[in-house]
Coordinates of C-alpha atoms in Angstrom, one line a residue:
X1 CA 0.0 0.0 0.0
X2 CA 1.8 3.2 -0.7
X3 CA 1.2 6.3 2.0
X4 CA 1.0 9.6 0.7
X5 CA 3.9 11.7 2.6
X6 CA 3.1 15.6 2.8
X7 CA 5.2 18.2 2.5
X8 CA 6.4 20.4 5.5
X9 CA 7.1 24.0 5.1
X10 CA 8.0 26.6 7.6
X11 CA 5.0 29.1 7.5
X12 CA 4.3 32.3 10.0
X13 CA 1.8 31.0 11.5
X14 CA 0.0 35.0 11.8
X15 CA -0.2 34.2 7.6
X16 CA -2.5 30.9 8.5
X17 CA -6.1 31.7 8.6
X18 CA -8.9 29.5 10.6
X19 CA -12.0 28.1 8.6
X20 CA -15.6 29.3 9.4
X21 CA -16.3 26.0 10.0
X22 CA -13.6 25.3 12.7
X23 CA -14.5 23.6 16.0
X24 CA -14.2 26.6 18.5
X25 CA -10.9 27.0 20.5
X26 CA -11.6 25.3 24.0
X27 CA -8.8 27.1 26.5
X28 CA -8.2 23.9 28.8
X29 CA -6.6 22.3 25.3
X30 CA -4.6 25.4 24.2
X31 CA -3.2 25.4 28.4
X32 CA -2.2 21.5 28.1
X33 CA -0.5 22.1 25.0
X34 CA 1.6 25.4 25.9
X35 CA 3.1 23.3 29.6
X36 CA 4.0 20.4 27.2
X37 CA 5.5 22.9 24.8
X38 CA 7.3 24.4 27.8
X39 CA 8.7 20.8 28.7
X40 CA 9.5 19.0 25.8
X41 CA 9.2 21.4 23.1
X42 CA 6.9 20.9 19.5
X43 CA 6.5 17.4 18.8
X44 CA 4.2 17.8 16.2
X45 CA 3.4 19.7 13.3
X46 CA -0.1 21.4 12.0
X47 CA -1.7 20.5 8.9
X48 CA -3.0 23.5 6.4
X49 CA -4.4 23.6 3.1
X50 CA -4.1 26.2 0.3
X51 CA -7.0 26.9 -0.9
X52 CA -9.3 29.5 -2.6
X53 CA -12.8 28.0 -1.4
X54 CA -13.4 30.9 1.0
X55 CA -12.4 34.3 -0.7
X56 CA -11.6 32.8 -4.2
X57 CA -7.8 33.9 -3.7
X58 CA -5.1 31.5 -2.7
X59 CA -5.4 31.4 0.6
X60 CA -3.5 28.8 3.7
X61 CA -6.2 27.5 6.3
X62 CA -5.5 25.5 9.5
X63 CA -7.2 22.1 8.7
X64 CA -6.1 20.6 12.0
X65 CA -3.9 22.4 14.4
X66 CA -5.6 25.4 15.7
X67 CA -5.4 24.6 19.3
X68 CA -1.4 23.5 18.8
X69 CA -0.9 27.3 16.9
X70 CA -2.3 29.6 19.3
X71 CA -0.2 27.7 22.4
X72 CA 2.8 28.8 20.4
X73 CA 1.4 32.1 19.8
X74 CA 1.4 32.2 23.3
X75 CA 4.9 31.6 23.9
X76 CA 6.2 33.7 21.4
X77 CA 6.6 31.4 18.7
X78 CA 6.2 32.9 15.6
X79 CA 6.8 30.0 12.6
X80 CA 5.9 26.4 12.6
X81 CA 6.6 23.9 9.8
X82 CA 3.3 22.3 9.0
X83 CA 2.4 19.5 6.5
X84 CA 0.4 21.4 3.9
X85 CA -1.6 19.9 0.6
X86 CA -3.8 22.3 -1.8
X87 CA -7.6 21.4 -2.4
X88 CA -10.4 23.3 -4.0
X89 CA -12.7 20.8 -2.7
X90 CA -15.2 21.6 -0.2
X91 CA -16.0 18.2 0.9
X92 CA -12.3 17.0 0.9
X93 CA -11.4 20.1 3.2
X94 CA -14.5 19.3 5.4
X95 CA -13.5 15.6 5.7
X96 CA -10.0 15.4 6.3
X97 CA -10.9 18.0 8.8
X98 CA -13.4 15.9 10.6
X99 CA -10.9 12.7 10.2
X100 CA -8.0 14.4 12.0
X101 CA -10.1 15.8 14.6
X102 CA -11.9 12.3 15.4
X103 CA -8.9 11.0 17.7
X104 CA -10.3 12.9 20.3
X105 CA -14.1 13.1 19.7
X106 CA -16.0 12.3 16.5
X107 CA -18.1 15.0 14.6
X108 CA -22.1 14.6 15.1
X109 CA -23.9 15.2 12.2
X110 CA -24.5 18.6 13.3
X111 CA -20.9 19.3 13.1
X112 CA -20.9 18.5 9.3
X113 CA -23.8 20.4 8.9
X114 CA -22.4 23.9 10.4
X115 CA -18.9 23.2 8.4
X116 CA -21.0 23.5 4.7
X117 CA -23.0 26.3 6.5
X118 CA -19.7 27.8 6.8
X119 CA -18.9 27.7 2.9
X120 CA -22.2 29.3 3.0
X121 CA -24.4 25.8 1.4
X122 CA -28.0 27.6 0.8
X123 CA -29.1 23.5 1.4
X124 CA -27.3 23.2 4.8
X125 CA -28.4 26.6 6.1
X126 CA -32.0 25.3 5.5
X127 CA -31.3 22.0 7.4
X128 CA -30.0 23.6 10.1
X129 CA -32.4 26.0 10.5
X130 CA -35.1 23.5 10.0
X131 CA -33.3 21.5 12.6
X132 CA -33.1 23.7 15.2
X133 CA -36.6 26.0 14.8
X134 CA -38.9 22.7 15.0
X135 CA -37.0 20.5 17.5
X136 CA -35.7 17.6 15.2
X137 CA -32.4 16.1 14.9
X138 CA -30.4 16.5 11.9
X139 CA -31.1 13.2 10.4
X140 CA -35.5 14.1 10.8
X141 CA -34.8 17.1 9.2
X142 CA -32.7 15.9 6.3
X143 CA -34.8 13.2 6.1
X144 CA -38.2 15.7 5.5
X145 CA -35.7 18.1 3.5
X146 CA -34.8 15.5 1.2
X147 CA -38.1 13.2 0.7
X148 CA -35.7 10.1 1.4
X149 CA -34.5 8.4 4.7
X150 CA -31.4 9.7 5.8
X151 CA -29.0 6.8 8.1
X152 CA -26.7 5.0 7.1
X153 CA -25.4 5.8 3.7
X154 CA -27.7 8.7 4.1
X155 CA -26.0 10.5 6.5
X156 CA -22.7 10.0 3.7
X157 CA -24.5 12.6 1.7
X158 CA -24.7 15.0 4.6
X159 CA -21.1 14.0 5.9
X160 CA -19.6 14.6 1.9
X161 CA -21.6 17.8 1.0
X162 CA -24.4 16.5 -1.7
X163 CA -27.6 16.9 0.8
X164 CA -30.0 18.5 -1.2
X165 CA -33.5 20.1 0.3
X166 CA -35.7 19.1 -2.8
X167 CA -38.9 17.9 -1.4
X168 CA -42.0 19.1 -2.4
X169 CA -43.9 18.5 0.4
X170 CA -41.7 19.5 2.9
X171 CA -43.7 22.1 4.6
X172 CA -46.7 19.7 5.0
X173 CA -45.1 17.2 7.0
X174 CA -43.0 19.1 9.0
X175 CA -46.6 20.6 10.3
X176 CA -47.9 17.0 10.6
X177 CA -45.2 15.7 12.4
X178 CA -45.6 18.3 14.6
X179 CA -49.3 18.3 15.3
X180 CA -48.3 14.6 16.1
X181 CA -46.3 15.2 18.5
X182 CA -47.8 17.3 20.5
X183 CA -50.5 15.3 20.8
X184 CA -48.8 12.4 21.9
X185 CA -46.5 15.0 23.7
X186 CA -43.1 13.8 22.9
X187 CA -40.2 14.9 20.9
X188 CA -38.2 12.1 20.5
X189 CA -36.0 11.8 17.7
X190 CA -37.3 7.7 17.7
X191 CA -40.8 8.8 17.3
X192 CA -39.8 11.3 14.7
X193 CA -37.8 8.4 12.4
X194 CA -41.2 6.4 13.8
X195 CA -43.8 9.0 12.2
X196 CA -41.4 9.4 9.1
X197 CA -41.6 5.9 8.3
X198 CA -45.1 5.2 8.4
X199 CA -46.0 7.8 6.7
X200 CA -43.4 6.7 3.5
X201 CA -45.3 3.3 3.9
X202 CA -48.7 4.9 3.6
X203 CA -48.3 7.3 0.9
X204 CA -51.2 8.8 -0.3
X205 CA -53.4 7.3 2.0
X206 CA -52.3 8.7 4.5
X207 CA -55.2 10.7 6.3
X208 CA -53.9 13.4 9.2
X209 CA -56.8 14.5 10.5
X210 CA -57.9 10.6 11.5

């Protein structure tokens, strides 16, 4: 199997911009980092991308490393070499991002969905929103948005950029399922999927007011 080796380049790390879409700096990770700078130095390097996604100039981005360059910043270090690679793909930058940052915690689907916000996605802004105005997990929402069930490969379409909102009749179910569950007074993301598949099964027949 051959590995692909990256190139390292000494950048200034004031030249390397942060995504939109990056995870927000958490201070407990940036202090950890500057005591074992102070002890046994940098033992590891940052990755960036060059890129013209964002501003449509060529621009470098911190794909992983944000928490590693701001605890130098701290101590007065002003260039790091970093492993760089160029991409003008959305979904690749998003990816790799969300691959390097699982060692410590994986991305929800939420996550994913606030990275294409941040390329500004008009379909992702609408899942989000959607998301978060009625009550309903990503996947309900995607899953209404989209007119087709969203889990397991599903959630691949979210995760690589190609969720489309499409559905017709969005609007109407979205209303029923929430009529629904108020009456039964729960807001479960399993009654959601519940709902969701019943009504697939039932089609037209489907009657809301009975």
């Amino acid at each position: 199997m051959e590995i692909i080796l990256h190139p390292k380049y000494l950048f200034a790390l004031n030249k390397i911009k942060e995504f939109p879409f990056n995870r927000d700096k958490k201070e407990v990770v940036i202090k950890i980092l500057m005591k074992g700078m102070v002890k046994d130095g940098v033992m590891r390097a940052p990755v960036v991308v060059k890129t013209k996604i964002i501003t449509g100039k060529y621009e470098y981005y911190f794909v992983d490393g944000q928490h590693l360059s701001e605890a130098a910043k701290r101590l007065n270090i002003t260039h790091l070499e970093c492993f760089l690679f160029e991409s003008e793909s959305t979904s690749e930058i998003v990816n790799k991002m969300a691959s390097l940052n699982n060692i410590g915690k994986k991305w929800t689907l939420f996550e994913y969905v606030n990275a294409f916000c941040g390329t500004g996605d008009e379909n992702y802004f609408k899942l989000k929103n959607h998301a978060i105005v009625n009550g309903f997990s990503i996947a309900v929402s995607a899953t209404i948005l989209s007119g087709s069930a969203i889990s397991g490969q599903g959630c691949n379409k979210i995760k690589y950029g190609n969720f489309v909102a499409n559905a017709v009749n969005s609007d109407i179910i979205t209303q029923n399922l929430l009529d629904i569950s108020a009456l039964v007074n729960t807001n479960s993301a399993k009654f959601h999927k519940a709902f969701l598949l019943f009504f697939k099964s039932i089609g037209n027949k489907y009657n809301h007011k009975k």
